[in-house]
């Protein structure tokens, strides 16, 4: 399974000239509905939305999201509509084609028309809230979408990051299959830094907490500012708090009074490629199946793109399909199709019903909808339960086939035969050790020694390898027996870098084995001094740590070699294999090159990590801008690649010498259940995307230090910290 992740930059192009005007009837309806909604902004700008009905709460939520960052709301739907090239230009035509093939608008419209009445009301409220914002805020210039449709939420149904399952198809293969001249080369911008990995979820049972209540730790790792913090309440039993992906109308990772949920991206095999035997017969394109032949179906897809002078051009592509799904690639003469569920109405239903679950039984019923396509779930509740489910919607397959590779599409034996019932998937409910963890790692260490056993499950159900965060989490969570919220946060902010417990000793051993006869004496002295620093290092990162700077900058050079090592899909095993087999000269020379680079860039190589690893927010652009000459905050954290639990992925940019964070901890929350909910949270930077807002970066320093704020869950607490109270549409 492969996930393609795109984080888009935006060039604003106003299409208001072509906007469909809002009618008097619509405006009157929105104005009446706004009276049923009260938005209270607290002292951190977090919107607490109170509505008479669930639909009223959704209306207010969408209005509030648009106030905070309409640009991000819009671009998430431009993406899912397969219209990014109309904003960004022809370089993203491949991505648009993939989106149009995977997220079919016609299917979304059909699902909307067939949706139960309650869901249709929510979808209508979604569109109305955004359109009312556009009506009331004429200064906001959409890049493309001047009117939102109620079926849009049914394009993007499970709330995950901007990702699609395309099995093992590569970007290059797809591009060459449909764009023969290879003119459109990229789904996403190339990043030569480490592959970003992320999200931690921890759950603690009453037996290991000081209060005797269950605690959940919510820690998604995504691009900064990808999700805001919200609170939605209605008189129909809705009261959910947490992170919402821009443009979606449910809390994706969060909690209500009864239970909490955290999602981590999964390696569960939920998509497959099939080798198709394609041939021509009577001028028709056919494919072989079960000793017979069937017609390849086609669909004309018109892709528009912005060219020079903002003029729109178009390109028509004929997309091809078998019964398995779209044809995606020609690999070594074999045509491959894709089977995947990337869009399901049940996914949207599940996300909403999860927000309103009142018990463990309720929550398990939401899992039975099997609409969560790409995520694991870490769970805790007020009844004292904790739980973990590895994936949710997992196709049943014949285990004798190797599902990590393309399978024969001409035979019935390779067909999916439904989805596994939830009781068959890898899971751990109330383990005896009292804690659960997942860090996008194998589920077979989720509860330490009390974890599920790999031998009991088919290989396709949990192909995930181990990573250094997983190793660190198991170690950290075993060290405390009376957890409180503060102790949970401390565990979640553990600064040990487990990867360097393997890599640094290998370097030190290489140094002591290497013959330095041919080295300039000055080079030898520098390496010797560096080795002394690393020999004294406790493998913890920090703002004032020179060892952190040396280790991270050095290991970054080794990462391509580490990723190719060992022939296994396991970060830890790859690193061990590399460390055991890398030539001594390669390790030492890479460090010497690191020292010289730091010397050339900063005038010395003994640089504390916080001097070059910074947190800065100076632009509202989705494609963030950075400037060494402008204020920034030192950060002691590093990327999750090296085992850092509170991940902070940073890199240099054109025109900068320092590194700036772009990905990692985004919304973080620790919540304790009991007779009343108690929680603390932290958001990367701030709630607002407006540089003129005081909430643009008011949590920046807090974020850099891991200093949490109290969550205001109950209205009496919200009313003690009111910054502004209003109905949608009021100035």
Short mmCIF file of N, CA, C and O in Angstrom, two decimals, residues 279-375:
data_model
loop_
_atom_site.label_atom_id
_atom_site.label_comp_id
_atom_site.label_asym_id
_atom_site.label_seq_id
_atom_site.Cartn_x
_atom_site.Cartn_y
_atom_site.Cartn_z
N UNK A 279 -6.11 -6.61 -24.30
CA UNK A 279 -5.91 -6.88 -25.72
C UNK A 279 -7.04 -6.23 -26.51
O UNK A 279 -8.07 -5.82 -25.95
N UNK A 280 -6.82 -6.13 -27.82
CA UNK A 280 -7.83 -5.55 -28.70
C UNK A 280 -8.62 -6.65 -29.39
O UNK A 280 -8.06 -7.65 -29.83
N UNK A 281 -9.93 -6.42 -29.51
CA UNK A 281 -10.80 -7.36 -30.20
C UNK A 281 -11.89 -6.55 -30.90
O UNK A 281 -12.63 -5.82 -30.24
N UNK A 282 -11.97 -6.66 -32.21
CA UNK A 282 -12.96 -5.91 -32.99
C UNK A 282 -12.89 -4.41 -32.68
O UNK A 282 -13.90 -3.76 -32.44
N UNK A 283 -11.66 -3.90 -32.65
CA UNK A 283 -11.40 -2.48 -32.39
C UNK A 283 -11.82 -2.02 -31.00
O UNK A 283 -11.92 -0.82 -30.74
N UNK A 284 -12.08 -2.96 -30.11
CA UNK A 284 -12.43 -2.63 -28.73
C UNK A 284 -11.32 -3.11 -27.80
O UNK A 284 -10.68 -4.15 -28.05
N UNK A 285 -11.11 -2.38 -26.73
CA UNK A 285 -10.11 -2.76 -25.74
C UNK A 285 -10.77 -3.72 -24.75
O UNK A 285 -11.80 -3.40 -24.15
N UNK A 286 -10.17 -4.89 -24.57
CA UNK A 286 -10.74 -5.93 -23.73
C UNK A 286 -9.73 -6.35 -22.66
O UNK A 286 -8.54 -6.05 -22.76
N UNK A 287 -10.23 -7.09 -21.67
CA UNK A 287 -9.32 -7.72 -20.71
C UNK A 287 -9.82 -9.12 -20.40
O UNK A 287 -11.02 -9.41 -20.42
N UNK A 288 -8.86 -9.99 -20.12
CA UNK A 288 -9.20 -11.39 -19.84
C UNK A 288 -9.66 -11.54 -18.40
O UNK A 288 -9.10 -10.94 -17.49
N UNK A 289 -10.70 -12.36 -18.22
CA UNK A 289 -11.14 -12.67 -16.85
C UNK A 289 -11.87 -14.01 -16.83
O UNK A 289 -12.83 -14.22 -17.57
N UNK A 290 -11.37 -14.91 -16.01
CA UNK A 290 -12.02 -16.19 -15.75
C UNK A 290 -12.35 -16.93 -17.06
O UNK A 290 -13.50 -17.29 -17.32
N UNK A 291 -11.32 -17.12 -17.89
CA UNK A 291 -11.44 -17.84 -19.16
C UNK A 291 -12.37 -17.16 -20.16
O UNK A 291 -12.83 -17.79 -21.12
N UNK A 292 -12.67 -15.91 -19.95
CA UNK A 292 -13.47 -15.15 -20.89
C UNK A 292 -12.87 -13.78 -21.07
O UNK A 292 -11.73 -13.51 -20.69
N UNK A 293 -13.62 -12.88 -21.69
CA UNK A 293 -13.12 -11.53 -21.88
C UNK A 293 -14.21 -10.52 -21.55
O UNK A 293 -15.42 -10.82 -21.68
N UNK A 294 -13.78 -9.35 -21.12
CA UNK A 294 -14.70 -8.27 -20.76
C UNK A 294 -14.20 -6.97 -21.36
O UNK A 294 -13.01 -6.81 -21.62
N UNK A 295 -15.12 -6.04 -21.53
CA UNK A 295 -14.80 -4.77 -22.16
C UNK A 295 -14.15 -3.82 -21.15
O UNK A 295 -14.65 -3.64 -20.04
N UNK A 296 -13.03 -3.23 -21.53
CA UNK A 296 -12.43 -2.16 -20.73
C UNK A 296 -13.33 -0.93 -20.86
O UNK A 296 -13.65 -0.49 -21.97
N UNK A 297 -13.76 -0.40 -19.74
CA UNK A 297 -14.62 0.78 -19.79
C UNK A 297 -13.77 2.04 -19.81
O UNK A 297 -12.62 2.04 -19.35
N UNK A 298 -14.34 3.09 -20.36
CA UNK A 298 -13.59 4.34 -20.50
C UNK A 298 -14.39 5.51 -19.94
O UNK A 298 -15.62 5.46 -19.84
N UNK A 299 -13.66 6.54 -19.58
CA UNK A 299 -14.29 7.77 -19.11
C UNK A 299 -13.44 8.94 -19.59
O UNK A 299 -12.23 8.98 -19.36
N UNK A 300 -14.07 9.88 -20.28
CA UNK A 300 -13.38 11.08 -20.73
C UNK A 300 -13.31 12.07 -19.57
O UNK A 300 -14.33 12.44 -19.00
N UNK A 301 -12.10 12.46 -19.22
CA UNK A 301 -11.90 13.41 -18.13
C UNK A 301 -11.24 14.66 -18.70
O UNK A 301 -10.14 14.60 -19.26
N UNK A 302 -11.93 15.78 -18.57
CA UNK A 302 -11.41 17.05 -19.07
C UNK A 302 -10.73 17.78 -17.92
O UNK A 302 -11.34 18.10 -16.91
N UNK A 303 -9.44 18.00 -18.09
CA UNK A 303 -8.64 18.67 -17.07
C UNK A 303 -8.33 20.08 -17.54
O UNK A 303 -7.73 20.27 -18.61
N UNK A 304 -8.72 21.06 -16.76
CA UNK A 304 -8.38 22.44 -17.08
C UNK A 304 -7.13 22.83 -16.29
O UNK A 304 -6.90 22.32 -15.19
N UNK A 305 -6.36 23.73 -16.87
CA UNK A 305 -5.17 24.19 -16.18
C UNK A 305 -4.87 25.63 -16.55
O UNK A 305 -5.23 26.10 -17.63
N UNK A 306 -4.24 26.32 -15.61
CA UNK A 306 -3.94 27.73 -15.81
C UNK A 306 -2.59 27.86 -16.48
O UNK A 306 -1.59 27.30 -16.06
N UNK A 307 -2.58 28.60 -17.57
CA UNK A 307 -1.35 28.81 -18.31
C UNK A 307 -0.86 30.23 -18.18
O UNK A 307 -1.15 30.93 -17.20
N UNK A 308 -0.13 30.68 -19.17
CA UNK A 308 0.43 32.02 -19.14
C UNK A 308 -0.68 33.06 -19.15
O UNK A 308 -1.70 32.91 -19.82
N UNK A 309 -0.47 34.12 -18.39
CA UNK A 309 -1.45 35.19 -18.34
C UNK A 309 -2.76 34.78 -17.71
O UNK A 309 -3.80 35.40 -17.96
N UNK A 310 -2.75 33.71 -16.90
CA UNK A 310 -3.94 33.20 -16.22
C UNK A 310 -5.00 32.67 -17.18
O UNK A 310 -6.15 32.47 -16.79
N UNK A 311 -4.63 32.43 -18.42
CA UNK A 311 -5.59 31.87 -19.37
C UNK A 311 -5.79 30.39 -19.09
O UNK A 311 -4.83 29.66 -18.81
N UNK A 312 -7.04 29.93 -19.16
CA UNK A 312 -7.35 28.53 -18.93
C UNK A 312 -7.24 27.74 -20.23
O UNK A 312 -7.76 28.14 -21.27
N UNK A 313 -6.55 26.62 -20.15
CA UNK A 313 -6.50 25.66 -21.24
C UNK A 313 -7.04 24.34 -20.72
O UNK A 313 -7.30 24.19 -19.51
N UNK A 314 -7.20 23.37 -21.60
CA UNK A 314 -7.72 22.08 -21.16
C UNK A 314 -7.04 20.94 -21.88
O UNK A 314 -6.49 21.10 -22.97
N UNK A 315 -7.06 19.81 -21.26
CA UNK A 315 -6.52 18.57 -21.82
C UNK A 315 -7.50 17.46 -21.49
O UNK A 315 -7.97 17.34 -20.35
N UNK A 316 -7.86 16.65 -22.48
CA UNK A 316 -8.80 15.56 -22.28
C UNK A 316 -8.04 14.24 -22.19
O UNK A 316 -7.25 13.91 -23.08
N UNK A 317 -8.28 13.51 -21.14
CA UNK A 317 -7.65 12.21 -20.92
C UNK A 317 -8.73 11.14 -20.90
O UNK A 317 -9.80 11.31 -20.29
N UNK A 318 -8.48 10.04 -21.56
CA UNK A 318 -9.39 8.89 -21.50
C UNK A 318 -8.91 7.95 -20.42
O UNK A 318 -7.89 7.27 -20.58
N UNK A 319 -9.62 7.94 -19.32
CA UNK A 319 -9.28 7.03 -18.21
C UNK A 319 -9.86 5.66 -18.50
O UNK A 319 -10.97 5.53 -19.04
N UNK A 320 -9.12 4.61 -18.15
CA UNK A 320 -9.49 3.23 -18.47
C UNK A 320 -9.74 2.45 -17.18
O UNK A 320 -9.03 2.63 -16.19
N UNK A 321 -10.72 1.53 -17.24
CA UNK A 321 -11.12 0.80 -16.04
C UNK A 321 -11.43 -0.66 -16.37
O UNK A 321 -12.00 -0.97 -17.41
N UNK A 322 -11.06 -1.54 -15.44
CA UNK A 322 -11.56 -2.91 -15.43
C UNK A 322 -12.49 -3.04 -14.22
O UNK A 322 -12.73 -2.07 -13.50
N UNK A 323 -12.95 -4.24 -13.95
CA UNK A 323 -13.83 -4.45 -12.80
C UNK A 323 -13.11 -4.17 -11.48
O UNK A 323 -13.75 -3.89 -10.46
N UNK A 324 -11.78 -4.22 -11.51
CA UNK A 324 -11.03 -3.98 -10.28
C UNK A 324 -10.91 -2.49 -9.98
O UNK A 324 -10.78 -2.09 -8.83
N UNK A 325 -10.95 -1.68 -11.03
CA UNK A 325 -10.79 -0.25 -10.85
C UNK A 325 -10.00 0.35 -12.00
O UNK A 325 -9.85 -0.27 -13.07
N UNK A 326 -9.45 1.55 -11.83
CA UNK A 326 -8.76 2.22 -12.92
C UNK A 326 -7.44 1.55 -13.28
O UNK A 326 -6.73 1.03 -12.42
N UNK A 327 -7.13 1.56 -14.58
CA UNK A 327 -5.79 1.18 -15.01
C UNK A 327 -4.84 2.30 -14.63
O UNK A 327 -5.12 3.47 -14.85
N UNK A 328 -3.69 1.92 -14.06
CA UNK A 328 -2.82 2.92 -13.44
C UNK A 328 -1.40 2.95 -13.99
O UNK A 328 -0.73 3.97 -13.87
N UNK A 329 -0.92 1.84 -14.57
CA UNK A 329 0.49 1.80 -14.93
C UNK A 329 0.76 0.66 -15.90
O UNK A 329 -0.02 -0.30 -16.00
N UNK A 330 1.87 0.79 -16.61
CA UNK A 330 2.42 -0.30 -17.41
C UNK A 330 3.81 -0.58 -16.87
O UNK A 330 4.74 0.19 -17.08
N UNK A 331 3.94 -1.68 -16.13
CA UNK A 331 5.21 -2.01 -15.47
C UNK A 331 5.83 -3.23 -16.15
O UNK A 331 5.30 -4.33 -16.05
N UNK A 332 6.93 -2.98 -16.83
CA UNK A 332 7.64 -4.07 -17.51
C UNK A 332 6.71 -4.87 -18.42
O UNK A 332 6.76 -6.10 -18.46
N UNK A 333 5.86 -4.15 -19.14
CA UNK A 333 4.95 -4.80 -20.08
C UNK A 333 3.68 -5.33 -19.47
O UNK A 333 2.82 -5.87 -20.19
N UNK A 334 3.51 -5.18 -18.16
CA UNK A 334 2.29 -5.64 -17.49
C UNK A 334 1.43 -4.44 -17.12
O UNK A 334 1.90 -3.52 -16.43
N UNK A 335 0.17 -4.44 -17.56
CA UNK A 335 -0.74 -3.35 -17.25
C UNK A 335 -1.36 -3.62 -15.87
O UNK A 335 -1.86 -4.71 -15.60
N UNK A 336 -1.31 -2.60 -15.01
CA UNK A 336 -1.78 -2.75 -13.63
C UNK A 336 -3.02 -1.91 -13.39
O UNK A 336 -3.09 -0.74 -13.78
N UNK A 337 -4.00 -2.52 -12.73
CA UNK A 337 -5.17 -1.78 -12.26
C UNK A 337 -5.11 -1.66 -10.75
O UNK A 337 -4.36 -2.37 -10.08
N UNK A 338 -5.93 -0.77 -10.22
CA UNK A 338 -5.96 -0.51 -8.78
C UNK A 338 -7.33 -0.82 -8.22
O UNK A 338 -8.35 -0.38 -8.77
N UNK A 339 -7.35 -1.56 -7.13
CA UNK A 339 -8.59 -1.71 -6.38
C UNK A 339 -8.39 -1.08 -5.01
O UNK A 339 -7.49 -1.45 -4.26
N UNK A 340 -9.24 -0.11 -4.69
CA UNK A 340 -9.12 0.59 -3.41
C UNK A 340 -10.44 1.28 -3.11
O UNK A 340 -11.16 1.69 -4.02
N UNK A 341 -10.76 1.36 -1.83
CA UNK A 341 -11.91 2.14 -1.38
C UNK A 341 -11.36 3.44 -0.80
O UNK A 341 -10.90 3.48 0.34
N UNK A 342 -11.42 4.50 -1.58
CA UNK A 342 -10.90 5.78 -1.12
C UNK A 342 -12.00 6.75 -0.73
O UNK A 342 -11.72 7.84 -0.24
N UNK A 343 -13.27 6.39 -0.99
CA UNK A 343 -14.37 7.31 -0.76
C UNK A 343 -15.62 6.49 -0.46
O UNK A 343 -16.08 5.72 -1.30
N UNK A 344 -16.14 6.64 0.75
CA UNK A 344 -17.31 5.86 1.19
C UNK A 344 -18.25 6.75 1.99
O UNK A 344 -17.81 7.46 2.89
N UNK A 345 -19.54 6.68 1.70
CA UNK A 345 -20.49 7.44 2.51
C UNK A 345 -20.43 6.98 3.97
O UNK A 345 -20.55 7.80 4.88
N UNK A 346 -20.21 5.68 4.18
CA UNK A 346 -20.13 5.18 5.55
C UNK A 346 -18.96 5.80 6.31
O UNK A 346 -18.97 5.88 7.53
N UNK A 347 -17.94 6.25 5.58
CA UNK A 347 -16.83 6.92 6.24
C UNK A 347 -17.27 8.21 6.89
O UNK A 347 -16.91 8.50 8.04
N UNK A 348 -18.07 8.99 6.18
CA UNK A 348 -18.57 10.25 6.72
C UNK A 348 -19.54 9.99 7.88
O UNK A 348 -19.50 10.67 8.91
N UNK A 349 -20.39 8.99 7.71
CA UNK A 349 -21.34 8.63 8.78
C UNK A 349 -20.57 8.21 10.03
O UNK A 349 -20.89 8.62 11.15
N UNK A 350 -19.53 7.39 9.84
CA UNK A 350 -18.75 6.92 10.98
C UNK A 350 -18.07 8.07 11.71
O UNK A 350 -18.07 8.11 12.95
N UNK A 351 -17.52 9.00 10.95
CA UNK A 351 -16.85 10.14 11.59
C UNK A 351 -17.81 10.95 12.43
O UNK A 351 -17.46 11.42 13.53
N UNK A 352 -19.03 11.14 11.94
CA UNK A 352 -20.01 11.92 12.71
C UNK A 352 -20.50 11.16 13.93
O UNK A 352 -20.57 11.70 15.04
N UNK A 353 -20.85 9.88 13.73
CA UNK A 353 -21.38 9.11 14.85
C UNK A 353 -20.34 8.89 15.94
O UNK A 353 -20.67 8.78 17.12
N UNK A 354 -19.07 8.87 15.55
CA UNK A 354 -17.99 8.77 16.53
C UNK A 354 -18.02 9.99 17.47
O UNK A 354 -17.81 9.87 18.67
N UNK A 355 -18.30 11.16 16.92
CA UNK A 355 -18.37 12.38 17.73
C UNK A 355 -19.45 12.31 18.80
O UNK A 355 -19.35 12.96 19.83
N UNK A 356 -20.50 11.52 18.54
CA UNK A 356 -21.65 11.48 19.46
C UNK A 356 -21.74 10.18 20.25
O UNK A 356 -22.73 9.96 20.96
N UNK A 357 -20.71 9.32 20.15
CA UNK A 357 -20.72 8.05 20.89
C UNK A 357 -20.77 8.31 22.39
O UNK A 357 -20.04 9.18 22.90
N UNK A 358 -21.60 7.57 23.09
CA UNK A 358 -21.80 7.79 24.53
C UNK A 358 -21.23 6.67 25.40
O UNK A 358 -21.36 6.72 26.62
N UNK A 359 -20.67 5.64 24.78
CA UNK A 359 -20.17 4.51 25.55
C UNK A 359 -19.23 3.68 24.69
O UNK A 359 -19.12 3.90 23.48
N UNK A 360 -18.59 2.72 25.32
CA UNK A 360 -17.73 1.79 24.59
C UNK A 360 -18.55 1.02 23.56
O UNK A 360 -18.11 0.81 22.42
N UNK A 361 -19.74 0.63 23.94
CA UNK A 361 -20.62 -0.10 23.01
C UNK A 361 -20.97 0.77 21.81
O UNK A 361 -20.92 0.31 20.66
N UNK A 362 -21.30 2.02 22.06
CA UNK A 362 -21.58 2.96 20.96
C UNK A 362 -20.39 3.09 20.02
O UNK A 362 -20.53 3.09 18.80
N UNK A 363 -19.22 3.25 20.61
CA UNK A 363 -18.03 3.47 19.80
C UNK A 363 -17.75 2.26 18.93
O UNK A 363 -17.40 2.39 17.74
N UNK A 364 -17.89 1.05 19.49
CA UNK A 364 -17.64 -0.16 18.71
C UNK A 364 -18.63 -0.28 17.55
O UNK A 364 -18.28 -0.79 16.48
N UNK A 365 -19.85 0.23 17.74
CA UNK A 365 -20.83 0.20 16.64
C UNK A 365 -20.37 1.09 15.48
O UNK A 365 -20.63 0.78 14.32
N UNK A 366 -19.71 2.19 15.79
CA UNK A 366 -19.20 3.03 14.70
C UNK A 366 -18.12 2.30 13.91
O UNK A 366 -18.03 2.45 12.69
N UNK A 367 -17.31 1.49 14.60
CA UNK A 367 -16.28 0.73 13.90
C UNK A 367 -16.89 -0.28 12.93
O UNK A 367 -16.31 -0.57 11.88
N UNK A 368 -18.06 -0.79 13.27
CA UNK A 368 -18.73 -1.77 12.41
C UNK A 368 -19.13 -1.20 11.06
O UNK A 368 -19.39 -1.96 10.12
N UNK A 369 -19.14 0.13 10.93
CA UNK A 369 -19.45 0.74 9.63
C UNK A 369 -18.28 0.56 8.65
O UNK A 369 -18.47 0.70 7.44
N UNK A 370 -17.09 0.30 9.16
CA UNK A 370 -15.90 0.03 8.33
C UNK A 370 -15.67 1.15 7.32
O UNK A 370 -15.34 0.90 6.16
N UNK A 371 -15.81 2.37 7.78
CA UNK A 371 -15.61 3.50 6.89
C UNK A 371 -14.28 4.20 7.05
O UNK A 371 -13.97 5.11 6.30
N UNK A 372 -13.51 3.78 8.05
CA UNK A 372 -12.19 4.39 8.29
C UNK A 372 -11.18 3.64 7.44
O UNK A 372 -10.72 2.56 7.78
N UNK A 373 -10.81 4.22 6.32
CA UNK A 373 -10.08 3.51 5.28
C UNK A 373 -8.60 3.36 5.60
O UNK A 373 -8.00 2.33 5.28
N UNK A 374 -8.01 4.37 6.21
CA UNK A 374 -6.54 4.40 6.24
C UNK A 374 -5.94 4.59 7.62
O UNK A 374 -4.75 4.86 7.72
N UNK A 375 -6.72 4.41 8.67
CA UNK A 375 -6.20 4.78 9.99
C UNK A 375 -6.39 3.71 11.05
O UNK A 375 -7.35 2.92 11.01
#
